[in-house]
mmCIF file of C-alpha atoms and ligand atoms in Angstrom:
data_model
loop_
_atom_site.group_PDB
_atom_site.id
_atom_site.type_symbol
_atom_site.label_atom_id
_atom_site.label_comp_id
_atom_site.label_asym_id
_atom_site.label_seq_id
_atom_site.Cartn_x
_atom_site.Cartn_y
_atom_site.Cartn_z
ATOM 1 C CA MET A 1 82.444 31.174 100.816
ATOM 2 C CA ASP A 2 84.189 28.981 98.259
ATOM 3 C CA PHE A 3 84.372 31.101 95.603
ATOM 4 C CA LYS A 4 86.564 28.247 94.057
ATOM 5 C CA SER A 5 83.518 25.659 93.318
ATOM 6 C CA THR A 6 81.921 28.431 91.898
ATOM 7 C CA ILE A 7 84.351 29.376 89.095
ATOM 8 C CA ARG A 8 83.995 26.634 86.142
ATOM 9 C CA THR A 9 87.544 25.124 84.267
ATOM 10 C CA VAL A 10 87.404 24.428 80.687
ATOM 11 C CA PRO A 11 90.250 22.613 79.379
ATOM 12 C CA ASP A 12 91.625 23.616 75.792
ATOM 13 C CA TYR A 13 89.884 26.776 75.330
ATOM 14 C CA PRO A 14 90.299 28.699 73.145
ATOM 15 C CA ARG A 15 92.740 27.178 72.199
ATOM 16 C CA THR A 16 94.931 23.885 73.058
ATOM 17 C CA GLY A 17 96.766 24.023 76.338
ATOM 18 C CA ILE A 18 94.534 26.872 77.874
ATOM 19 C CA MET A 19 92.428 26.120 81.083
ATOM 20 C CA PHE A 20 90.032 28.647 80.788
ATOM 21 C CA ARG A 21 88.883 29.426 84.474
ATOM 22 C CA ASP A 22 85.011 30.689 83.826
ATOM 23 C CA VAL A 23 84.055 33.176 86.097
ATOM 24 C CA SER A 24 80.594 33.565 84.372
ATOM 25 C CA THR A 25 79.539 30.604 86.810
ATOM 26 C CA LEU A 26 80.818 32.835 89.729
ATOM 27 C CA MET A 27 78.314 35.369 88.291
ATOM 28 C CA ALA A 28 74.971 33.198 87.781
ATOM 29 C CA ASP A 29 74.838 32.279 91.624
ATOM 30 C CA ALA A 30 73.781 35.022 93.644
ATOM 31 C CA LYS A 31 75.465 34.419 96.917
ATOM 32 C CA ALA A 32 78.358 34.017 95.162
ATOM 33 C CA PHE A 33 78.503 37.261 93.152
ATOM 34 C CA SER A 34 77.443 39.206 96.197
ATOM 35 C CA ALA A 35 80.056 38.005 98.332
ATOM 36 C CA ALA A 36 82.328 38.526 95.586
ATOM 37 C CA VAL A 37 81.408 42.228 95.193
ATOM 38 C CA GLU A 38 81.388 42.864 98.988
ATOM 39 C CA LYS A 39 85.005 41.157 99.531
ATOM 40 C CA LEU A 40 86.363 43.095 97.033
ATOM 41 C CA SER A 41 84.839 46.489 97.914
ATOM 42 C CA ALA A 42 84.750 46.161 101.653
ATOM 43 C CA PRO A 43 88.563 46.724 101.991
ATOM 44 C CA PHE A 44 88.651 50.469 100.096
ATOM 45 C CA GLU A 45 85.147 51.751 101.463
ATOM 46 C CA LYS A 46 87.173 54.271 103.642
ATOM 47 C CA PHE A 47 89.695 55.342 100.406
ATOM 48 C CA GLU A 48 87.378 57.828 98.945
ATOM 49 C CA ILE A 49 87.445 55.987 95.850
ATOM 50 C CA SER A 50 85.250 58.289 93.506
ATOM 51 C CA LYS A 51 86.239 56.280 89.885
ATOM 52 C CA VAL A 52 86.630 51.904 89.452
ATOM 53 C CA ALA A 53 87.924 51.517 85.906
ATOM 54 C CA GLY A 54 86.634 48.123 84.699
ATOM 55 C CA ILE A 55 88.562 46.501 81.467
ATOM 56 C CA ASP A 56 86.343 44.884 78.549
ATOM 57 C CA ALA A 57 84.282 42.921 79.130
ATOM 58 C CA ARG A 58 84.193 41.034 82.096
ATOM 59 C CA GLY A 59 85.827 43.536 84.142
ATOM 60 C CA PHE A 60 82.563 46.102 83.054
ATOM 61 C CA ILE A 61 79.998 43.531 84.970
ATOM 62 C CA LEU A 62 82.697 43.071 88.601
ATOM 63 C CA GLY A 63 83.810 46.924 87.706
ATOM 64 C CA GLY A 64 80.008 47.991 87.513
ATOM 65 C CA ALA A 65 78.753 46.389 90.645
ATOM 66 C CA ILE A 66 81.908 47.401 93.188
ATOM 67 C CA ALA A 67 81.092 51.245 91.656
ATOM 68 C CA VAL A 68 77.508 51.189 93.081
ATOM 69 C CA ARG A 69 78.816 49.701 96.437
ATOM 70 C CA LEU A 70 81.416 51.846 97.091
ATOM 71 C CA ASN A 71 79.663 55.201 95.932
ATOM 72 C CA ALA A 72 81.961 55.990 92.613
ATOM 73 C CA GLY A 73 81.406 56.087 88.910
ATOM 74 C CA PHE A 74 82.057 54.353 86.370
ATOM 75 C CA LEU A 75 85.614 53.973 83.517
ATOM 76 C CA PRO A 76 85.402 52.004 80.832
ATOM 77 C CA LEU A 77 88.453 50.907 79.545
ATOM 78 C CA ARG A 78 87.637 49.619 76.119
ATOM 79 C CA LYS A 79 88.584 47.658 73.346
ATOM 80 C CA PRO A 80 89.502 49.263 69.853
ATOM 81 C CA GLY A 81 86.938 50.959 68.073
ATOM 82 C CA LYS A 82 84.353 51.118 70.926
ATOM 83 C CA LEU A 83 84.718 54.689 72.927
ATOM 84 C CA PRO A 84 83.323 57.722 70.578
ATOM 85 C CA TYR A 85 85.247 60.227 71.927
ATOM 86 C CA ARG A 86 89.229 60.944 71.908
ATOM 87 C CA THR A 87 91.120 58.633 73.220
ATOM 88 C CA PHE A 88 94.381 57.442 75.048
ATOM 89 C CA SER A 89 95.473 53.465 73.793
ATOM 90 C CA GLU A 90 98.231 51.213 75.165
ATOM 91 C CA SER A 91 98.479 47.711 73.313
ATOM 92 C CA TYR A 92 99.345 44.495 75.235
ATOM 93 C CA GLU A 93 100.300 40.889 74.671
ATOM 94 C CA LEU A 94 97.920 38.297 76.136
ATOM 95 C CA GLU A 95 98.305 34.283 77.399
ATOM 96 C CA TYR A 96 96.545 33.918 73.385
ATOM 97 C CA GLY A 97 96.994 36.704 71.181
ATOM 98 C CA SER A 98 97.434 40.287 71.159
ATOM 99 C CA ASP A 99 94.946 42.692 71.577
ATOM 100 C CA ALA A 100 94.614 46.691 73.006
ATOM 101 C CA LEU A 101 93.021 48.819 75.441
ATOM 102 C CA HIS A 102 91.073 52.781 75.137
ATOM 103 C CA MET A 103 90.223 54.773 77.866
ATOM 104 C CA HIS A 104 88.897 58.638 76.955
ATOM 105 C CA VAL A 105 91.632 61.339 77.461
ATOM 106 C CA ASP A 106 89.407 63.096 80.192
ATOM 107 C CA GLY A 107 88.236 59.746 81.194
ATOM 108 C CA VAL A 108 89.842 60.936 85.150
ATOM 109 C CA LYS A 109 91.153 63.990 86.762
ATOM 110 C CA PRO A 110 94.615 64.048 87.761
ATOM 111 C CA GLY A 111 94.545 63.036 91.248
ATOM 112 C CA GLU A 112 91.546 61.078 91.244
ATOM 113 C CA ARG A 113 91.431 58.129 93.267
ATOM 114 C CA VAL A 114 90.714 55.137 90.923
ATOM 115 C CA LEU A 115 90.181 51.275 91.458
ATOM 116 C CA LEU A 116 90.859 49.540 88.867
ATOM 117 C CA VAL A 117 88.930 45.882 88.488
ATOM 118 C CA ASP A 118 89.240 43.147 85.678
ATOM 119 C CA ASP A 119 87.882 39.739 86.491
ATOM 120 C CA LEU A 120 91.231 37.030 85.891
ATOM 121 C CA ILE A 121 94.390 38.463 85.760
ATOM 122 C CA ALA A 122 97.041 36.051 84.248
ATOM 123 C CA THR A 123 100.341 37.400 82.204
ATOM 124 C CA GLY A 124 99.492 40.810 83.065
ATOM 125 C CA GLY A 125 99.279 42.783 80.302
ATOM 126 C CA THR A 126 96.069 44.082 79.949
ATOM 127 C CA ALA A 127 96.758 44.930 84.016
ATOM 128 C CA GLU A 128 99.243 46.463 83.070
ATOM 129 C CA ALA A 129 97.898 48.573 79.457
ATOM 130 C CA GLY A 130 94.779 49.538 82.186
ATOM 131 C CA VAL A 131 97.664 50.881 84.612
ATOM 132 C CA LYS A 132 99.613 52.547 82.024
ATOM 133 C CA LEU A 133 95.996 54.292 80.744
ATOM 134 C CA LEU A 134 95.335 55.741 84.228
ATOM 135 C CA ARG A 135 98.916 57.069 84.990
ATOM 136 C CA ARG A 136 98.490 58.698 81.655
ATOM 137 C CA GLY A 137 94.956 60.427 82.619
ATOM 138 C CA ARG A 138 97.741 61.270 86.072
ATOM 139 C CA ALA A 139 94.799 59.154 88.216
ATOM 140 C CA ASP A 140 95.702 57.737 91.890
ATOM 141 C CA ILE A 141 95.229 54.425 91.185
ATOM 142 C CA VAL A 142 94.391 53.113 94.866
ATOM 143 C CA SER A 143 94.737 49.278 94.142
ATOM 144 C CA ALA A 144 93.739 46.688 91.441
ATOM 145 C CA VAL A 145 91.842 43.858 92.085
ATOM 146 C CA PHE A 146 90.056 40.691 90.760
ATOM 147 C CA LEU A 147 88.397 37.661 91.235
ATOM 148 C CA VAL A 148 91.014 34.787 89.360
ATOM 149 C CA ASP A 149 94.952 35.335 89.457
ATOM 150 C CA LEU A 150 96.785 32.581 87.812
ATOM 151 C CA PRO A 151 100.214 33.008 89.845
ATOM 152 C CA ASP A 152 102.307 30.723 87.693
ATOM 153 C CA LEU A 153 101.408 33.725 84.507
ATOM 154 C CA GLY A 154 103.131 36.389 87.229
ATOM 155 C CA GLY A 155 99.892 38.766 86.342
ATOM 156 C CA ALA A 156 100.197 40.131 89.991
ATOM 157 C CA ARG A 157 103.865 40.463 90.379
ATOM 158 C CA ARG A 158 103.987 42.551 86.859
ATOM 159 C CA VAL A 159 101.923 44.508 88.198
ATOM 160 C CA ARG A 160 103.032 44.766 92.439
ATOM 161 C CA ASN A 161 106.151 45.898 90.220
ATOM 162 C CA MET A 162 104.758 48.737 88.726
ATOM 163 C CA GLY A 163 104.108 50.324 92.276
ATOM 164 C CA VAL A 164 100.625 48.900 92.159
ATOM 165 C CA GLU A 165 98.718 47.018 95.016
ATOM 166 C CA VAL A 166 97.196 43.584 93.800
ATOM 167 C CA LYS A 167 94.714 41.565 95.416
ATOM 168 C CA ALA A 168 92.686 38.540 94.573
ATOM 169 C CA LEU A 169 89.691 36.492 96.112
ATOM 170 C CA VAL A 170 91.051 32.941 94.283
ATOM 171 C CA SER A 171 94.350 31.951 93.179
ATOM 172 C CA PHE A 172 94.609 28.872 90.623
ATOM 173 C CA ASP A 173 98.469 27.325 90.221
ATOM 174 C CA GLY A 174 99.253 24.879 88.640
ATOM 175 C CA ASP A 175 95.960 23.171 88.731
HETATM 176 O O1 PRP B 201 96.384 39.078 82.239
HETATM 177 P P1 PRP B 201 96.316 39.093 81.209
HETATM 178 O O2 PRP B 201 97.297 37.685 80.506
HETATM 179 O O3 PRP B 201 96.473 39.974 80.232
HETATM 180 O O4 PRP B 201 94.856 37.925 81.246
HETATM 181 C C1 PRP B 201 93.617 38.551 81.650
HETATM 182 C C2 PRP B 201 92.206 39.411 80.686
HETATM 183 O O5 PRP B 201 91.842 38.513 79.652
HETATM 184 C C3 PRP B 201 90.603 38.008 79.364
HETATM 185 O O6 PRP B 201 90.128 38.853 78.987
HETATM 186 P P2 PRP B 201 90.116 38.805 77.279
HETATM 187 O O7 PRP B 201 91.166 39.310 76.666
HETATM 188 O O8 PRP B 201 89.788 37.267 76.948
HETATM 189 O O9 PRP B 201 88.643 39.487 76.987
HETATM 190 P P3 PRP B 201 87.048 39.661 77.373
HETATM 191 O O10 PRP B 201 86.720 40.114 78.823
HETATM 192 O O11 PRP B 201 86.464 40.276 76.201
HETATM 193 O O12 PRP B 201 86.411 37.708 76.858
HETATM 194 C C4 PRP B 201 90.609 38.740 80.885
HETATM 195 O O13 PRP B 201 89.081 39.103 81.538
HETATM 196 C C5 PRP B 201 91.280 39.625 81.607
HETATM 197 O O14 PRP B 201 91.115 40.619 81.076
HETATM 198 N N1 ADE B 202 93.213 31.185 81.424
HETATM 199 C C1 ADE B 202 92.380 31.822 81.152
HETATM 200 N N2 ADE B 202 90.947 32.045 82.171
HETATM 201 C C2 ADE B 202 90.273 32.941 81.666
HETATM 202 N N3 ADE B 202 90.319 33.953 81.409
HETATM 203 C C3 ADE B 202 91.741 34.256 80.831
HETATM 204 N N4 ADE B 202 92.707 35.275 80.301
HETATM 205 C C4 ADE B 202 93.730 34.645 80.189
HETATM 206 N N5 ADE B 202 93.652 33.848 80.656
HETATM 207 C C5 ADE B 202 92.490 33.586 80.942
#
């Protein structure tokens, strides 16, 4: 499956100079979406993942589908002001701004095996915040998976340097 050709690139969104990799076109393609979920889930079938942590917002779509495929629960890592109960929070810088992620304090049990999921990794700031939140809950992070890696921005390296394995289906480097 040629996943790359199913992802639309929108130049200068949301700011001049950003090449926006729009995964909504991959997700709208039934064959590509189901093949992507299968490809990112299958390697973890035997890893007894009990929870998939998905990052707000596009990581919810992919993470929810992966959670069902792996018979795992789903844990939302959300933007500020969205979770009703007590939370841990971590702030981070983005390619185009700054933000924070929250996780319910009882979102994971100590030692619980978790797969971290998002649609895309760029600078890795968002994923790093996700890793920090899961570690505050003392989760065992099995891997972090993405549809898209932008390797020029160094995010995958940054997360690997935190001791977390990173997998991505597609890489856009310099194009
Ligand atoms: O590796 P980074 O440089 O941190 O960037 C990656 C993040 O940026 C995008 O989310 P965005 O914050 O645009 O939010 P959205 O999913 O709500 O659109 C993307 O879905 C990742 O979560
Ligand atoms: N270039 C990009 N395309 C889509 N989502 C992003 N998130 C951060 N950088 C991005």
